[in-house]
CSV table of C-alpha atoms and ligand atoms in Angstrom, one decimal:
chain,number,residue,atom,x,y,z
A,1,UNK,CA,-74.4,38.6,-8.4
A,2,UNK,CA,-71.0,39.9,-9.2
A,3,UNK,CA,-68.1,40.3,-6.8
A,4,UNK,CA,-68.2,44.0,-7.5
A,5,UNK,CA,-71.8,44.2,-6.3
A,6,UNK,CA,-70.8,42.4,-3.1
A,7,UNK,CA,-67.9,44.7,-2.6
A,8,UNK,CA,-70.3,47.7,-3.0
A,9,UNK,CA,-72.6,46.4,-0.3
A,10,UNK,CA,-69.5,45.8,1.9
A,11,UNK,CA,-68.4,49.4,1.3
A,12,UNK,CA,-71.9,50.7,2.2
A,13,UNK,CA,-71.6,48.7,5.5
A,14,UNK,CA,-68.2,50.3,6.2
A,15,UNK,CA,-69.6,53.8,5.5
A,16,UNK,CA,-72.6,53.2,7.9
A,17,UNK,CA,-70.9,51.4,10.8
A,18,UNK,CA,-67.3,52.5,10.5
A,19,UNK,CA,-65.7,49.1,10.1
A,20,UNK,CA,-65.6,46.4,7.4
A,21,UNK,CA,-68.2,43.6,7.7
A,22,UNK,CA,-67.1,40.1,8.7
A,23,UNK,CA,-68.8,38.8,5.5
A,24,UNK,CA,-71.3,39.3,2.8
A,25,UNK,CA,-74.1,36.8,1.9
A,26,UNK,CA,-76.9,36.7,-0.7
A,27,UNK,CA,-80.3,35.0,-0.9
A,28,UNK,CA,-82.6,35.2,-4.0
A,29,UNK,CA,-86.2,35.9,-4.6
A,30,UNK,CA,-88.2,33.2,-6.3
A,31,UNK,CA,-90.9,32.6,-8.8
A,32,UNK,CA,-93.2,29.6,-8.6
A,33,UNK,CA,-93.8,27.6,-11.8
A,34,UNK,CA,-96.6,25.5,-10.5
A,35,UNK,CA,-98.3,24.4,-7.3
A,36,UNK,CA,-100.1,27.4,-5.7
A,37,UNK,CA,-101.9,27.6,-2.4
A,38,UNK,CA,-100.6,24.0,-1.8
A,39,UNK,CA,-97.8,24.7,0.6
A,40,UNK,CA,-100.0,25.1,3.6
A,41,UNK,CA,-101.8,21.9,2.7
A,42,UNK,CA,-98.6,19.8,3.0
A,43,UNK,CA,-98.7,19.7,-0.8
A,44,UNK,CA,-96.2,20.1,-3.7
A,45,UNK,CA,-94.6,23.2,-5.2
A,46,UNK,CA,-92.1,23.9,-8.0
A,47,UNK,CA,-90.4,27.2,-7.7
A,48,UNK,CA,-87.1,28.5,-9.1
A,49,UNK,CA,-84.7,31.1,-7.7
A,50,UNK,CA,-84.4,34.4,-9.5
A,51,UNK,CA,-81.1,36.1,-10.3
A,52,UNK,CA,-82.5,39.0,-8.1
A,53,UNK,CA,-81.1,38.8,-4.6
A,54,UNK,CA,-81.1,40.3,-1.2
A,55,UNK,CA,-77.4,40.9,-0.1
A,56,UNK,CA,-76.4,41.3,3.5
A,57,UNK,CA,-73.1,42.6,4.9
A,58,UNK,CA,-73.0,41.5,8.6
A,59,UNK,CA,-70.7,41.6,11.6
A,60,UNK,CA,-71.3,40.0,15.0
A,61,UNK,CA,-71.8,42.0,18.2
A,62,UNK,CA,-71.4,40.7,21.8
A,63,UNK,CA,-73.3,43.5,23.6
A,64,UNK,CA,-76.9,42.5,22.8
A,65,UNK,CA,-77.3,45.3,20.3
A,66,UNK,CA,-78.9,44.6,16.9
A,67,UNK,CA,-78.5,47.3,14.3
A,68,UNK,CA,-80.2,46.9,10.9
A,69,UNK,CA,-80.2,49.1,7.8
A,70,UNK,CA,-81.6,48.7,4.3
A,71,UNK,CA,-80.5,50.6,1.3
A,72,UNK,CA,-84.1,50.4,0.0
A,73,UNK,CA,-86.1,51.3,3.1
A,74,UNK,CA,-88.2,54.3,2.6
A,75,UNK,CA,-87.6,57.8,4.0
A,76,UNK,CA,-90.9,58.2,5.9
A,77,UNK,CA,-90.9,58.5,9.7
A,78,UNK,CA,-89.2,55.5,11.2
A,79,UNK,CA,-88.4,54.1,7.7
A,80,UNK,CA,-84.9,55.1,6.7
A,81,UNK,CA,-81.8,55.1,8.8
A,82,UNK,CA,-80.3,52.5,11.1
A,83,UNK,CA,-82.8,50.7,13.3
A,84,UNK,CA,-81.5,50.0,16.8
A,85,UNK,CA,-82.9,47.0,18.7
A,86,UNK,CA,-82.0,45.0,21.8
A,87,UNK,CA,-81.9,41.3,21.1
A,88,UNK,CA,-83.2,40.3,24.5
A,89,UNK,CA,-86.3,42.5,24.2
A,90,UNK,CA,-87.4,41.5,20.7
A,91,UNK,CA,-91.2,40.9,20.9
A,92,UNK,CA,-93.3,39.1,18.3
A,93,UNK,CA,-95.9,41.4,16.7
A,94,UNK,CA,-94.4,44.5,18.2
A,95,UNK,CA,-94.1,46.0,14.7
A,96,UNK,CA,-90.7,47.5,13.8
A,97,UNK,CA,-91.7,48.1,10.1
A,98,UNK,CA,-89.5,46.4,7.5
A,99,UNK,CA,-86.9,45.7,10.2
A,100,UNK,CA,-89.2,43.1,11.6
A,101,UNK,CA,-87.9,40.7,8.9
A,102,UNK,CA,-84.3,40.6,10.0
A,103,UNK,CA,-85.2,41.2,13.6
A,104,UNK,CA,-87.6,38.3,13.5
A,105,UNK,CA,-84.8,36.0,12.4
A,106,UNK,CA,-82.7,37.0,15.4
A,107,UNK,CA,-85.7,36.4,17.6
A,108,UNK,CA,-86.5,33.0,16.0
A,109,UNK,CA,-82.8,31.9,16.4
A,110,UNK,CA,-82.7,32.9,20.1
A,111,UNK,CA,-86.1,31.4,20.7
A,112,UNK,CA,-84.9,28.1,19.2
A,113,UNK,CA,-82.0,28.1,21.7
A,114,UNK,CA,-79.3,29.8,19.7
A,115,UNK,CA,-78.6,32.3,22.5
A,116,UNK,CA,-75.0,32.5,21.2
A,117,UNK,CA,-76.5,35.1,18.8
A,118,UNK,CA,-75.8,38.2,21.0
A,119,UNK,CA,-76.2,40.9,18.4
A,120,UNK,CA,-75.2,42.0,15.0
A,121,UNK,CA,-74.7,44.9,12.6
A,122,UNK,CA,-76.6,44.3,9.4
A,123,UNK,CA,-76.7,46.2,6.2
A,124,UNK,CA,-79.1,44.9,3.5
A,125,UNK,CA,-79.5,45.8,-0.2
A,126,UNK,CA,-81.9,43.9,-2.4
A,127,UNK,CA,-82.7,43.8,-6.1
A,128,UNK,CA,-85.8,41.6,-5.5
A,129,UNK,CA,-88.9,43.7,-6.5
A,130,UNK,CA,-91.0,44.1,-3.3
A,131,UNK,CA,-94.7,43.1,-3.0
A,132,UNK,CA,-94.6,41.6,-6.5
A,133,UNK,CA,-95.1,38.0,-5.3
A,134,UNK,CA,-91.4,37.3,-5.9
A,135,UNK,CA,-90.6,36.8,-2.2
A,136,UNK,CA,-88.5,39.8,-1.3
A,137,UNK,CA,-89.5,39.1,2.3
A,138,UNK,CA,-88.1,35.6,2.3
A,139,UNK,CA,-84.9,36.8,0.6
A,140,UNK,CA,-84.3,39.2,3.6
A,141,UNK,CA,-85.1,36.5,6.2
A,142,UNK,CA,-83.0,33.8,4.6
A,143,UNK,CA,-80.0,36.0,3.9
A,144,UNK,CA,-80.1,37.2,7.5
A,145,UNK,CA,-80.4,33.6,8.9
A,146,UNK,CA,-77.6,32.3,6.6
A,147,UNK,CA,-75.2,35.1,7.7
A,148,UNK,CA,-75.9,34.6,11.4
A,149,UNK,CA,-75.6,30.8,11.1
A,150,UNK,CA,-72.3,31.2,9.4
A,151,UNK,CA,-70.8,33.8,11.7
A,152,UNK,CA,-72.0,32.2,14.9
A,153,UNK,CA,-71.2,28.6,13.7
A,154,UNK,CA,-74.7,27.4,14.4
A,155,UNK,CA,-74.5,24.5,12.0
A,156,UNK,CA,-78.0,24.9,10.5
A,157,UNK,CA,-78.9,23.1,7.3
A,158,UNK,CA,-80.5,24.9,4.3
A,159,UNK,CA,-84.0,23.5,5.2
A,160,UNK,CA,-83.3,24.4,8.8
A,161,UNK,CA,-82.6,28.0,7.8
A,162,UNK,CA,-85.8,28.0,5.7
A,163,UNK,CA,-88.0,26.8,8.6
A,164,UNK,CA,-86.5,29.3,10.9
A,165,UNK,CA,-87.1,32.1,8.4
A,166,UNK,CA,-90.7,31.0,8.0
A,167,UNK,CA,-91.1,31.1,11.8
A,168,UNK,CA,-89.8,34.6,11.8
A,169,UNK,CA,-92.4,35.7,9.2
A,170,UNK,CA,-95.3,33.7,10.8
A,171,UNK,CA,-94.7,34.4,14.5
A,172,UNK,CA,-92.7,37.7,14.6
A,173,UNK,CA,-93.8,39.6,11.5
A,174,UNK,CA,-97.3,38.1,11.7
A,175,UNK,CA,-97.7,36.9,8.1
A,176,UNK,CA,-99.2,33.3,7.9
A,177,UNK,CA,-97.2,32.2,4.9
A,178,UNK,CA,-96.3,28.6,4.0
A,179,UNK,CA,-92.7,27.4,3.7
A,180,UNK,CA,-92.3,27.5,-0.1
A,181,UNK,CA,-90.7,31.0,-0.3
A,182,UNK,CA,-88.0,30.4,2.3
A,183,UNK,CA,-87.3,26.9,1.0
A,184,UNK,CA,-86.8,28.2,-2.5
A,185,UNK,CA,-84.5,31.0,-1.4
A,186,UNK,CA,-82.4,28.7,0.8
A,187,UNK,CA,-82.4,25.5,-1.3
A,188,UNK,CA,-82.7,26.2,-5.1
A,189,UNK,CA,-79.7,25.6,-7.3
A,190,UNK,CA,-78.5,27.1,-10.6
A,191,UNK,CA,-80.4,25.8,-13.6
A,192,UNK,CA,-83.0,23.8,-11.7
A,193,UNK,CA,-86.5,24.0,-10.4
A,194,UNK,CA,-87.0,22.9,-6.8
A,195,UNK,CA,-89.6,20.1,-6.6
A,196,UNK,CA,-90.6,20.4,-2.9
A,197,UNK,CA,-92.8,18.2,-0.8
A,198,UNK,CA,-93.9,20.6,1.9
A,199,UNK,CA,-95.0,17.8,4.2
A,200,UNK,CA,-91.4,16.6,5.0
A,201,UNK,CA,-89.4,19.2,3.0
A,202,UNK,CA,-88.0,16.5,0.7
A,203,UNK,CA,-86.4,18.3,-2.2
A,204,UNK,CA,-85.6,17.3,-5.8
A,205,UNK,CA,-83.6,19.5,-8.1
A,206,UNK,CA,-85.2,19.3,-11.5
A,207,UNK,CA,-83.1,20.4,-14.5
A,208,UNK,CA,-84.7,23.4,-16.1
A,209,UNK,CA,-82.5,24.4,-19.0
A,210,UNK,CA,-85.0,26.4,-21.1
A,211,UNK,CA,-82.2,27.7,-23.5
A,212,UNK,CA,-81.5,24.1,-24.6
A,213,UNK,CA,-85.1,23.7,-25.6
A,214,UNK,CA,-85.4,27.1,-27.3
A,215,UNK,CA,-87.8,28.3,-24.7
A,216,UNK,CA,-88.1,31.2,-22.2
A,217,UNK,CA,-90.1,31.7,-19.0
A,218,UNK,CA,-91.2,35.3,-18.6
A,219,UNK,CA,-92.2,36.9,-15.3
A,220,UNK,CA,-94.8,39.6,-15.8
A,221,UNK,CA,-95.0,41.8,-12.7
A,222,UNK,CA,-98.4,43.6,-13.0
A,223,UNK,CA,-97.2,46.2,-10.5
A,224,UNK,CA,-100.7,46.1,-8.8
A,225,UNK,CA,-101.7,44.8,-5.5
A,226,UNK,CA,-105.4,44.7,-4.6
A,227,UNK,CA,-106.2,45.4,-0.9
A,228,UNK,CA,-108.5,42.3,-0.9
A,229,UNK,CA,-105.4,40.1,-0.8
A,230,UNK,CA,-104.5,39.5,2.9
A,231,UNK,CA,-107.9,38.6,4.3
A,232,UNK,CA,-108.6,36.5,1.2
A,233,UNK,CA,-105.5,34.4,1.9
A,234,UNK,CA,-106.7,33.6,5.4
A,235,UNK,CA,-110.1,32.8,4.0
A,236,UNK,CA,-108.8,30.3,1.5
A,237,UNK,CA,-106.7,28.7,4.2
A,238,UNK,CA,-109.8,28.3,6.3
A,239,UNK,CA,-111.6,26.8,3.3
A,240,UNK,CA,-108.9,24.2,2.9
A,241,UNK,CA,-108.9,23.3,6.6
A,242,UNK,CA,-112.7,23.0,6.6
A,243,UNK,CA,-112.4,20.7,3.5
A,244,UNK,CA,-109.7,18.5,5.2
A,245,UNK,CA,-111.9,18.2,8.4
A,246,UNK,CA,-115.0,17.3,6.4
A,247,UNK,CA,-113.1,14.6,4.5
A,248,UNK,CA,-111.5,13.3,7.7
A,249,UNK,CA,-107.9,13.9,6.6
A,250,UNK,CA,-105.2,15.9,8.4
A,251,UNK,CA,-104.5,18.0,5.3
A,252,UNK,CA,-105.7,18.0,1.6
A,253,UNK,CA,-102.4,16.5,0.6
A,254,UNK,CA,-103.8,13.2,1.7
A,255,UNK,CA,-106.6,13.3,-0.9
A,256,UNK,CA,-105.3,11.6,-4.1
A,257,UNK,CA,-106.3,13.0,-7.4
A,258,UNK,CA,-108.2,9.8,-8.3
A,259,UNK,CA,-110.3,10.3,-5.2
A,260,UNK,CA,-111.3,13.9,-6.1
A,261,UNK,CA,-114.7,13.2,-7.7
A,262,UNK,CA,-115.7,11.1,-4.7
A,263,UNK,CA,-114.4,13.7,-2.3
A,264,UNK,CA,-116.3,16.6,-4.0
A,265,UNK,CA,-119.5,14.7,-3.8
A,266,UNK,CA,-119.1,14.5,0.0
A,267,UNK,CA,-118.7,18.3,0.4
A,268,UNK,CA,-121.9,20.4,0.6
A,269,UNK,CA,-120.4,23.9,0.9
A,270,UNK,CA,-119.5,25.2,-2.7
A,271,UNK,CA,-116.6,27.4,-1.4
A,272,UNK,CA,-115.0,24.5,0.4
A,273,UNK,CA,-115.6,22.3,-2.6
A,274,UNK,CA,-113.8,24.8,-4.8
A,275,UNK,CA,-110.8,25.0,-2.4
A,276,UNK,CA,-110.5,21.2,-2.4
A,277,UNK,CA,-110.8,20.9,-6.1
A,278,UNK,CA,-108.0,23.5,-6.6
A,279,UNK,CA,-105.6,22.1,-4.1
A,280,UNK,CA,-105.9,18.5,-5.1
A,281,UNK,CA,-105.8,19.3,-8.8
A,282,UNK,CA,-102.8,21.7,-8.4
A,283,UNK,CA,-100.9,19.0,-6.6
A,284,UNK,CA,-101.6,16.8,-9.6
A,285,UNK,CA,-100.5,19.5,-11.9
A,286,UNK,CA,-97.1,19.6,-10.1
A,287,UNK,CA,-96.7,15.8,-10.6
A,288,UNK,CA,-97.7,16.1,-14.3
A,289,UNK,CA,-95.2,19.0,-14.8
A,290,UNK,CA,-92.4,17.0,-13.2
A,291,UNK,CA,-93.2,14.0,-15.4
A,292,UNK,CA,-93.2,16.2,-18.6
A,293,UNK,CA,-89.9,17.7,-17.6
A,294,UNK,CA,-88.4,14.3,-16.9
A,295,UNK,CA,-89.6,13.2,-20.4
A,296,UNK,CA,-88.0,16.3,-21.9
A,297,UNK,CA,-91.4,17.5,-23.2
A,298,UNK,CA,-91.1,21.0,-21.8
A,299,UNK,CA,-93.5,22.6,-24.3
A,300,UNK,CA,-96.4,20.4,-23.0
A,301,UNK,CA,-96.0,22.2,-19.6
A,302,UNK,CA,-97.7,25.2,-21.2
A,303,UNK,CA,-101.3,23.9,-21.2
A,304,UNK,CA,-100.7,22.7,-17.6
A,305,UNK,CA,-99.9,26.3,-16.6
A,306,UNK,CA,-103.1,27.5,-18.4
A,307,UNK,CA,-105.2,24.9,-16.4
A,308,UNK,CA,-103.6,26.1,-13.2
A,309,UNK,CA,-104.6,29.7,-14.0
A,310,UNK,CA,-108.2,28.7,-14.6
A,311,UNK,CA,-108.3,26.8,-11.3
A,312,UNK,CA,-106.9,29.8,-9.4
A,313,UNK,CA,-109.2,32.2,-11.2
A,314,UNK,CA,-112.5,30.3,-11.1
A,315,UNK,CA,-112.2,27.9,-8.1
A,316,UNK,CA,-110.0,29.7,-5.6
A,317,UNK,CA,-110.9,33.1,-7.0
A,318,UNK,CA,-107.5,34.7,-6.2
A,319,UNK,CA,-106.8,36.2,-9.6
A,320,UNK,CA,-107.6,39.8,-10.7
A,321,UNK,CA,-108.3,41.5,-14.1
A,322,UNK,CA,-104.6,42.4,-14.6
A,323,UNK,CA,-103.4,38.9,-14.1
A,324,UNK,CA,-106.2,37.5,-16.3
A,325,UNK,CA,-105.2,40.0,-19.0
A,326,UNK,CA,-101.6,38.8,-18.9
A,327,UNK,CA,-102.7,35.2,-19.4
A,328,UNK,CA,-105.2,36.0,-22.2
A,329,UNK,CA,-103.0,38.5,-24.1
A,330,UNK,CA,-100.0,36.2,-23.9
A,331,UNK,CA,-102.0,33.2,-25.1
A,332,UNK,CA,-103.5,35.2,-28.0
A,333,UNK,CA,-99.9,36.2,-29.0
A,334,UNK,CA,-98.8,32.6,-29.2
A,335,UNK,CA,-97.4,31.8,-25.7
A,336,UNK,CA,-97.4,28.1,-24.8
A,337,UNK,CA,-99.1,28.8,-21.5
A,338,UNK,CA,-99.3,31.2,-18.6
A,339,UNK,CA,-100.7,31.6,-15.1
A,340,UNK,CA,-100.7,33.9,-12.1
A,341,UNK,CA,-98.0,33.0,-9.6
A,342,UNK,CA,-97.8,33.7,-5.9
A,343,UNK,CA,-100.7,34.8,-3.7
A,344,UNK,CA,-102.6,36.6,-6.5
A,345,UNK,CA,-104.8,39.7,-6.3
A,346,UNK,CA,-102.0,41.4,-8.3
A,347,UNK,CA,-98.3,40.6,-8.2
A,348,UNK,CA,-96.9,38.5,-11.0
A,349,UNK,CA,-97.7,35.9,-13.7
A,350,UNK,CA,-95.4,33.5,-15.5
A,351,UNK,CA,-95.5,33.0,-19.2
A,352,UNK,CA,-93.9,30.1,-21.1
A,353,UNK,CA,-92.9,31.1,-24.6
A,354,UNK,CA,-90.7,30.0,-27.6
A,355,UNK,CA,-87.5,32.0,-27.2
A,356,UNK,CA,-87.9,33.6,-30.6
A,357,UNK,CA,-91.5,34.7,-29.8
A,358,UNK,CA,-90.6,36.2,-26.3
A,359,UNK,CA,-90.3,39.8,-27.5
A,360,UNK,CA,-93.5,39.7,-29.5
A,361,UNK,CA,-95.4,38.1,-26.6
A,362,UNK,CA,-94.0,40.7,-24.1
A,363,UNK,CA,-95.0,43.5,-26.5
A,364,UNK,CA,-98.5,42.1,-26.9
A,365,UNK,CA,-98.9,42.0,-23.1
A,366,UNK,CA,-97.6,45.6,-22.8
A,367,UNK,CA,-100.0,46.7,-25.6
A,368,UNK,CA,-103.0,45.0,-23.9
A,369,UNK,CA,-102.1,46.8,-20.6
A,370,UNK,CA,-101.9,50.1,-22.3
A,371,UNK,CA,-105.2,49.6,-24.1
A,372,UNK,CA,-106.9,48.7,-20.8
A,373,UNK,CA,-105.4,51.8,-19.1
A,374,UNK,CA,-103.3,49.7,-16.6
A,375,UNK,CA,-99.8,50.8,-15.5
A,376,UNK,CA,-97.1,49.3,-17.6
A,377,UNK,CA,-96.0,45.9,-16.4
A,378,UNK,CA,-92.4,44.9,-15.7
A,379,UNK,CA,-91.4,41.9,-17.8
A,380,UNK,CA,-88.2,39.9,-17.5
A,381,UNK,CA,-87.0,36.4,-18.2
A,382,UNK,CA,-86.9,34.0,-15.2
A,383,UNK,CA,-83.4,32.4,-15.3
A,384,UNK,CA,-83.2,29.5,-12.7
A,385,UNK,CA,-80.5,30.8,-10.4
A,386,UNK,CA,-78.5,29.8,-7.3
A,387,UNK,CA,-80.0,29.7,-3.8
A,388,UNK,CA,-78.6,31.4,-0.7
A,389,UNK,CA,-74.8,31.5,-0.4
A,390,UNK,CA,-71.8,33.4,1.0
A,391,UNK,CA,-70.3,36.0,-1.4
A,392,UNK,CA,-67.3,37.4,0.5
B,401,ADP,P1,-93.0,39.8,-1.3
B,401,ADP,O1,-92.3,38.9,-0.3
B,401,ADP,O2,-93.9,39.1,-2.3
B,401,ADP,O3,-92.1,40.8,-2.0
B,401,ADP,P2,-94.2,40.8,1.1
B,401,ADP,O4,-95.3,41.7,1.4
B,401,ADP,O5,-94.2,39.5,1.7
B,401,ADP,O6,-94.0,40.7,-0.5
B,401,ADP,O7,-92.9,41.5,1.6
B,401,ADP,C1,-92.6,42.8,1.2
B,401,ADP,C2,-92.0,43.6,2.4
B,401,ADP,O8,-90.7,43.1,2.7
B,401,ADP,C3,-91.9,45.1,2.2
B,401,ADP,O9,-93.1,45.8,2.4
B,401,ADP,C4,-90.8,45.4,3.2
B,401,ADP,O10,-91.3,45.6,4.5
B,401,ADP,C5,-89.9,44.2,3.2
B,401,ADP,N1,-88.8,44.3,2.3
B,401,ADP,C6,-88.5,43.6,1.2
B,401,ADP,N2,-87.3,44.0,0.6
B,401,ADP,C7,-86.9,45.0,1.4
B,401,ADP,C8,-85.7,45.8,1.3
B,401,ADP,N3,-84.8,45.7,0.4
B,401,ADP,N4,-85.6,46.8,2.3
B,401,ADP,C9,-86.5,46.9,3.3
B,401,ADP,N5,-87.6,46.2,3.4
B,401,ADP,C10,-87.8,45.2,2.4
B,402,MG,MG1,-93.3,37.7,1.0
């Protein structure tokens, strides 16, 4: 994010609201390398921040008025233009369209006792692709929370900002997401993966310098989203909770990988068994990935990604033909490994490749999509970037 880009968002704010903003902040989208459907089981995840960011130009207000605007909001009824809200009458679930993301943050702050937040003028502009499983929603929430924390001197920590942003999405917007997306956006650092224990939010920054190893991680956004997605997420969550209950643990995090065969034998319901097998084995794959990275054996992460995809496809059944095609076409073209990332049913996949094979693998995936009659995917390298920060 260049200073010029920040200046541009500040100039747009001035144009909209008639005065310069008090500051400009940025928060990135993320892509998850490994550890999927684990964050609501107190498990482990390993995301990295993307160079794509949501940028917010913000000023305080003392009159209870919250005005929000997004450069990317659509032009349909109630979509474009400045949204005017009253901070004291923000109501969870009331549905204010896209504006619920920043408004939810103001609500969550005030609900947590930060009543010093008495209003704001906010202009947002984001380069994070929306609905592609790259957390454009968390980027909006985290950038809003960081800006208000800074302006109102609330003294929140980065994990504190993430938890507050998650609460905004869960309770105000009404999306039952885990905490990974917001933690990644708030806490990632340049050149690192974030190894996150979602039980206590312990973070470890894991160096991820793919250039130094002659490797590249590609993000393939399939540009599809299957309607099945939302209900299926809740269903998988319920399956995991049923598994934990049946095994007598609080969450599936407490089931060690070594105990998995035994645990599976005790579960009668095949759907619940599949959920348990996925979560316990994916937590183990995060541990294996971290060990391989610590040992400098980055290429060996490829097969772990492949295994993770099979588990999501066959056990959790959250993949789709487009995601499966990315993985099979990339593998056939010589990729080291690939898997769907994010919630599934569309969205994106990650592909680990030798740097000098990246173009050929991308071309093979594009050709496979064309041959299948799918819309062209969007492919770009995932460069581990900085988390949320102030720009101006
Ligand atoms: P993801 O977080 O994976 O991109 P979500 O469905 O969680 O997908 O969030 C996408 C939603 O976030 C969009 O439908 C829109 O409401 C909101 N959103 C994201 N970026 C913007 C933006 N720049 N302007 C307005 N709304 C946005
Ligand atoms: Mg989201």
